[in-house]
């Protein structure tokens, strides 16, 4: 199995960032029903104002090749498009466990 962990730092006012993050979270949490290789998806919104990251997601897929399948799936691309104009930074780690 592979854990796919991604963090996003958004730009804009606090209200704009929270609105974008909430819409993104809702879209991501619907993905396991739409993408067969996606075994789980957890999305968290940062509540600590002392930290710079706004959103974190942890997804589980069977293989490293499935990370690409998930990443290129139309439902994932639609969810990712919700951050257009809001994404400042993205950090990602994929590891087998």
mmCIF file of C-alpha atoms in Angstrom, residues 4-70:
data_model
loop_
_atom_site.group_PDB
_atom_site.id
_atom_site.type_symbol
_atom_site.label_atom_id
_atom_site.label_comp_id
_atom_site.label_asym_id
_atom_site.label_seq_id
_atom_site.Cartn_x
_atom_site.Cartn_y
_atom_site.Cartn_z
ATOM 1 C CA UNK A 4 0.030 9.877 -0.581
ATOM 2 C CA UNK A 5 0.308 12.929 1.674
ATOM 3 C CA UNK A 6 -0.050 16.434 0.268
ATOM 4 C CA UNK A 7 -0.035 19.824 1.998
ATOM 5 C CA UNK A 8 -1.205 23.079 0.470
ATOM 6 C CA UNK A 9 -0.500 26.661 1.417
ATOM 7 C CA UNK A 10 -3.151 28.923 -0.053
ATOM 8 C CA UNK A 11 -3.046 32.622 -0.868
ATOM 9 C CA UNK A 12 -5.605 35.349 -0.322
ATOM 10 C CA UNK A 13 -7.390 36.638 2.749
ATOM 11 C CA UNK A 14 -8.186 34.280 5.611
ATOM 12 C CA UNK A 15 -11.814 34.162 4.452
ATOM 13 C CA UNK A 16 -10.833 33.420 0.836
ATOM 14 C CA UNK A 17 -8.416 30.689 1.906
ATOM 15 C CA UNK A 18 -10.957 29.050 4.205
ATOM 16 C CA UNK A 19 -13.681 29.129 1.526
ATOM 17 C CA UNK A 20 -11.363 27.567 -1.074
ATOM 18 C CA UNK A 21 -10.115 24.980 1.425
ATOM 19 C CA UNK A 22 -13.634 23.936 2.435
ATOM 20 C CA UNK A 23 -14.751 23.494 -1.194
ATOM 21 C CA UNK A 24 -11.594 21.533 -1.951
ATOM 22 C CA UNK A 25 -12.093 19.320 1.123
ATOM 23 C CA UNK A 26 -15.666 18.483 0.113
ATOM 24 C CA UNK A 27 -14.575 17.573 -3.420
ATOM 25 C CA UNK A 28 -11.655 15.433 -2.218
ATOM 26 C CA UNK A 29 -13.736 13.515 0.300
ATOM 27 C CA UNK A 30 -16.087 12.432 -2.515
ATOM 28 C CA UNK A 31 -13.250 10.883 -4.556
ATOM 29 C CA UNK A 32 -13.107 7.366 -3.006
ATOM 30 C CA UNK A 33 -16.573 6.689 -4.446
ATOM 31 C CA UNK A 34 -15.401 7.782 -7.910
ATOM 32 C CA UNK A 35 -11.838 6.425 -8.188
ATOM 33 C CA UNK A 36 -11.464 2.651 -7.754
ATOM 34 C CA UNK A 37 -7.777 2.686 -6.766
ATOM 35 C CA UNK A 38 -8.414 5.211 -3.994
ATOM 36 C CA UNK A 39 -8.911 3.130 -0.855
ATOM 37 C CA UNK A 40 -9.155 6.018 1.603
ATOM 38 C CA UNK A 41 -9.015 9.801 1.735
ATOM 39 C CA UNK A 42 -8.679 12.010 4.791
ATOM 40 C CA UNK A 43 -8.603 15.799 4.490
ATOM 41 C CA UNK A 44 -7.808 18.241 7.265
ATOM 42 C CA UNK A 45 -8.009 22.017 7.423
ATOM 43 C CA UNK A 46 -5.403 23.706 9.598
ATOM 44 C CA UNK A 47 -6.774 25.202 12.804
ATOM 45 C CA UNK A 48 -3.446 26.462 14.133
ATOM 46 C CA UNK A 49 -2.866 30.093 13.053
ATOM 47 C CA UNK A 50 0.839 29.782 13.912
ATOM 48 C CA UNK A 51 1.371 27.311 11.043
ATOM 49 C CA UNK A 52 1.715 28.174 7.358
ATOM 50 C CA UNK A 53 -0.083 25.232 5.692
ATOM 51 C CA UNK A 54 -3.851 25.399 5.112
ATOM 52 C CA UNK A 55 -4.871 21.925 3.905
ATOM 53 C CA UNK A 56 -3.467 18.416 4.259
ATOM 54 C CA UNK A 57 -4.715 15.276 2.579
ATOM 55 C CA UNK A 58 -3.761 11.688 3.199
ATOM 56 C CA UNK A 59 -4.815 9.153 0.589
ATOM 57 C CA UNK A 60 -4.157 5.417 0.416
ATOM 58 C CA UNK A 61 -3.769 3.481 -2.833
ATOM 59 C CA UNK A 62 -2.489 -0.070 -3.461
ATOM 60 C CA UNK A 63 0.640 0.706 -5.519
ATOM 61 C CA UNK A 64 2.899 3.587 -6.511
ATOM 62 C CA UNK A 65 1.519 3.286 -10.072
ATOM 63 C CA UNK A 66 -1.958 3.906 -8.623
ATOM 64 C CA UNK A 67 -0.801 7.340 -7.402
ATOM 65 C CA UNK A 68 -0.544 8.340 -11.071
ATOM 66 C CA UNK A 69 -3.906 6.730 -11.867
ATOM 67 C CA UNK A 70 -5.492 8.770 -9.083
#
